[in-house]
C-alpha positions as a printed NumPy array, in Angstrom:
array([[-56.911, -72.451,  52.766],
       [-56.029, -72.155,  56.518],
       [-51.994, -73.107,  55.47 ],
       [-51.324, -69.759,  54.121],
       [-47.354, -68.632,  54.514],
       [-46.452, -65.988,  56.814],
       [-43.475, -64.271,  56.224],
       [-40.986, -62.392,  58.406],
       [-40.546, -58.411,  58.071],
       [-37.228, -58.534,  56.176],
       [-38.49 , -61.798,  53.925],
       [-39.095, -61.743,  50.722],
       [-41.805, -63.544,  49.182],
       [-40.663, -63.731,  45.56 ],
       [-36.876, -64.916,  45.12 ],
       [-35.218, -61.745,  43.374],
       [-33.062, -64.341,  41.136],
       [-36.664, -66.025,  39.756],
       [-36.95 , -64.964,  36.005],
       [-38.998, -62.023,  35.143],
       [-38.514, -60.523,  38.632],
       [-36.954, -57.37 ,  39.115],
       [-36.061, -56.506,  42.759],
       [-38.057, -53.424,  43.802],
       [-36.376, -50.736,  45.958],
       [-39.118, -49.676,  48.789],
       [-38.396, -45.683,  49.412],
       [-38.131, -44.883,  52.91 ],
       [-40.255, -42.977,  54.372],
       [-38.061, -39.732,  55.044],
       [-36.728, -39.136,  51.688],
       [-36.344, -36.352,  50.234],
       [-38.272, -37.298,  47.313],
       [-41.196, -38.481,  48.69 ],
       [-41.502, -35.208,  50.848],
       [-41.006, -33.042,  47.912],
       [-43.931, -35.199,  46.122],
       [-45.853, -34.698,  48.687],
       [-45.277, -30.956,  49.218],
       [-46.454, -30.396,  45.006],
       [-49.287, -32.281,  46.131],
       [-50.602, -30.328,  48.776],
       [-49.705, -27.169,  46.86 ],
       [-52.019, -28.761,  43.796],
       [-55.009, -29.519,  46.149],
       [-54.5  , -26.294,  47.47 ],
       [-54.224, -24.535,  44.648],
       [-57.246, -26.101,  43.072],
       [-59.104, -25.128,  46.83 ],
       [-58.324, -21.559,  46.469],
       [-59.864, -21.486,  42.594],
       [-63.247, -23.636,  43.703],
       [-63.608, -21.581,  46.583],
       [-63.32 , -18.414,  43.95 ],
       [-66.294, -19.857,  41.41 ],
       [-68.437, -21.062,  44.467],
       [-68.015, -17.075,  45.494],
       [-68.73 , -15.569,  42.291],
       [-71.942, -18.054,  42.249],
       [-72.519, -16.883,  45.529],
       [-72.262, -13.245,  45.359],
       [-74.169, -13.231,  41.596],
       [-76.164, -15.969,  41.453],
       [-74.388, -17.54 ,  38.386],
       [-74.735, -21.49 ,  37.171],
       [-71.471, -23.548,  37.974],
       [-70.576, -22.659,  33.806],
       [-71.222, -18.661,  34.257],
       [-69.008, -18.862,  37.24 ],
       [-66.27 , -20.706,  35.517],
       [-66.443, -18.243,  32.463],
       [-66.281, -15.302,  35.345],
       [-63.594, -16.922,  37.07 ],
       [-61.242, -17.213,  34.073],
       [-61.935, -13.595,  32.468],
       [-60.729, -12.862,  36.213],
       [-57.532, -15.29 ,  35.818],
       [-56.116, -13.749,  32.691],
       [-58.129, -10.25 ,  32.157],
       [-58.766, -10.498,  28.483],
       [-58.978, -13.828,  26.321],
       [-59.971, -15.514,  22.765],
       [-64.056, -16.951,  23.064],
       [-61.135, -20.299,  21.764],
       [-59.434, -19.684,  25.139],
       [-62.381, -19.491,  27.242],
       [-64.3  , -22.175,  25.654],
       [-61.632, -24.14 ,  26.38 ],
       [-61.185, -22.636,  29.915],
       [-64.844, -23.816,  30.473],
       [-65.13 , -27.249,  28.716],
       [-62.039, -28.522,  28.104],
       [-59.379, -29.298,  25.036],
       [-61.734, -32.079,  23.438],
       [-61.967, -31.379,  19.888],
       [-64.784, -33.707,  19.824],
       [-66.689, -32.239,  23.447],
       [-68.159, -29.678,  24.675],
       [-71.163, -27.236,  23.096],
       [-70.096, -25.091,  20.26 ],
       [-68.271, -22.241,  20.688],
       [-71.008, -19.586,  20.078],
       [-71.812, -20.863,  23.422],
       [-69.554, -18.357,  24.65 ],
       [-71.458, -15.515,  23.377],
       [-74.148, -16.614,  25.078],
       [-73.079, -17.238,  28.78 ],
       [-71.204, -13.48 ,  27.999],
       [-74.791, -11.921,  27.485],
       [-76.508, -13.317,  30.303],
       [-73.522, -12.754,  32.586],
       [-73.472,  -9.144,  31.538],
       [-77.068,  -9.258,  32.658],
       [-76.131, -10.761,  35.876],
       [-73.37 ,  -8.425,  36.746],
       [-75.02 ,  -5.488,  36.312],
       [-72.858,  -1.865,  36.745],
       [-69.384,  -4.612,  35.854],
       [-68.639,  -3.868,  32.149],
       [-67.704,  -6.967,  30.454],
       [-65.885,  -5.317,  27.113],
       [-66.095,  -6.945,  23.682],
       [-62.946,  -7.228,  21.851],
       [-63.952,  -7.401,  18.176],
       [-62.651, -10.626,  16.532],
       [-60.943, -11.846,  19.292],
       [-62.73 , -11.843,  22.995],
       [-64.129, -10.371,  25.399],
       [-61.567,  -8.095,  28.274],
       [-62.294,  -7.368,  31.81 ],
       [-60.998,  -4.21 ,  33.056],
       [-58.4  ,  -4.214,  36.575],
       [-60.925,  -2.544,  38.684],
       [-63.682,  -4.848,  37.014],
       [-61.62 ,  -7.964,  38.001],
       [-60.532,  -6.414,  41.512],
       [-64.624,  -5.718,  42.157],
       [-65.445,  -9.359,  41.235],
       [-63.075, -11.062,  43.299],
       [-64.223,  -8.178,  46.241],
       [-67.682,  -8.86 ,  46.301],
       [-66.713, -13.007,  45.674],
       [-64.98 , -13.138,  48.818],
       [-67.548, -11.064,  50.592],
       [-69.816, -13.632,  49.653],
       [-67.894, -16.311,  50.687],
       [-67.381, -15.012,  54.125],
       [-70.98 , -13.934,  54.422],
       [-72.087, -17.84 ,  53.686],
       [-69.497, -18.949,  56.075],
       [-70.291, -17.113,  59.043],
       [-74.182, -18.161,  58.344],
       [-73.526, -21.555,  58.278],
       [-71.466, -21.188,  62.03 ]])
């Protein structure tokens, strides 16, 4: 146990001619590759920063569970959507997951209770819509909630 090999910097432990061993190419550390892979990964984290930060607001400033929120936040996102869209918005793609999707009509009716004077409209058949000035007030009062928190918490 205490013989173990050490091997030099530019050694390599496994000969490159030994059958079923490819040589591997390291990439160096200032390519551009790996800096552009980097740079989508900050923008993802960020990204995905910005839209937690927007359904711990709306939770915030309404006093919704973590689903209402999500529901809130993606009537928000695209203004007017299928209850197929949103129920997938909120639970996911999996066929085989996830509550029915008369769920939908649910969390709708006790988030219209929730947001008070903020008409969420019905679109018969298909959805439910949010109106621009509805989705600008949302995000308003999110924010204001956000920033309200943070400065308590200081």
């Amino acid at each position: 146990m205490g013989d173990e090999e050490e091997f030099a910097e530019d050694e390599d432990p496994v000969p490159a001619d030994e059958p079923g061993v490819e040589p591997v190419t390291p990439h160096r550390e200032g390519s551009a590759e790996m800096a552009a892979a980097e740079a989508d990964e900050v923008r993802r984290w960020n990204k995905k920063a910005r839209e937690d930060a927007q359904v711990m607001g709306l939770q915030v400033a309404f006093g919704l569970t973590a689903t209402e929120a999500k529901l809130l936040d993606a009537l928000c996102r695209m203004g007017a959507a299928t209850m197929e869209r949103l129920h997938a918005d909120v639970y996911g793609l999996d066929p085989n997951g996830g509550p029915e999707l008369k769920i939908i009509d649910v969390h709708i009716c006790k988030l219209r209770k929730k947001l008070g004077d903020i008409e969420i409209e019905t679109v018969w058949g298909s959805g439910y819509r949010l109106s621009a000035e509805a989705r600008e007030l949302i995000r308003t009062r999110a924010a204001q909630a956000i920033g309200d928190t943070g400065r308590a918490a200081s």
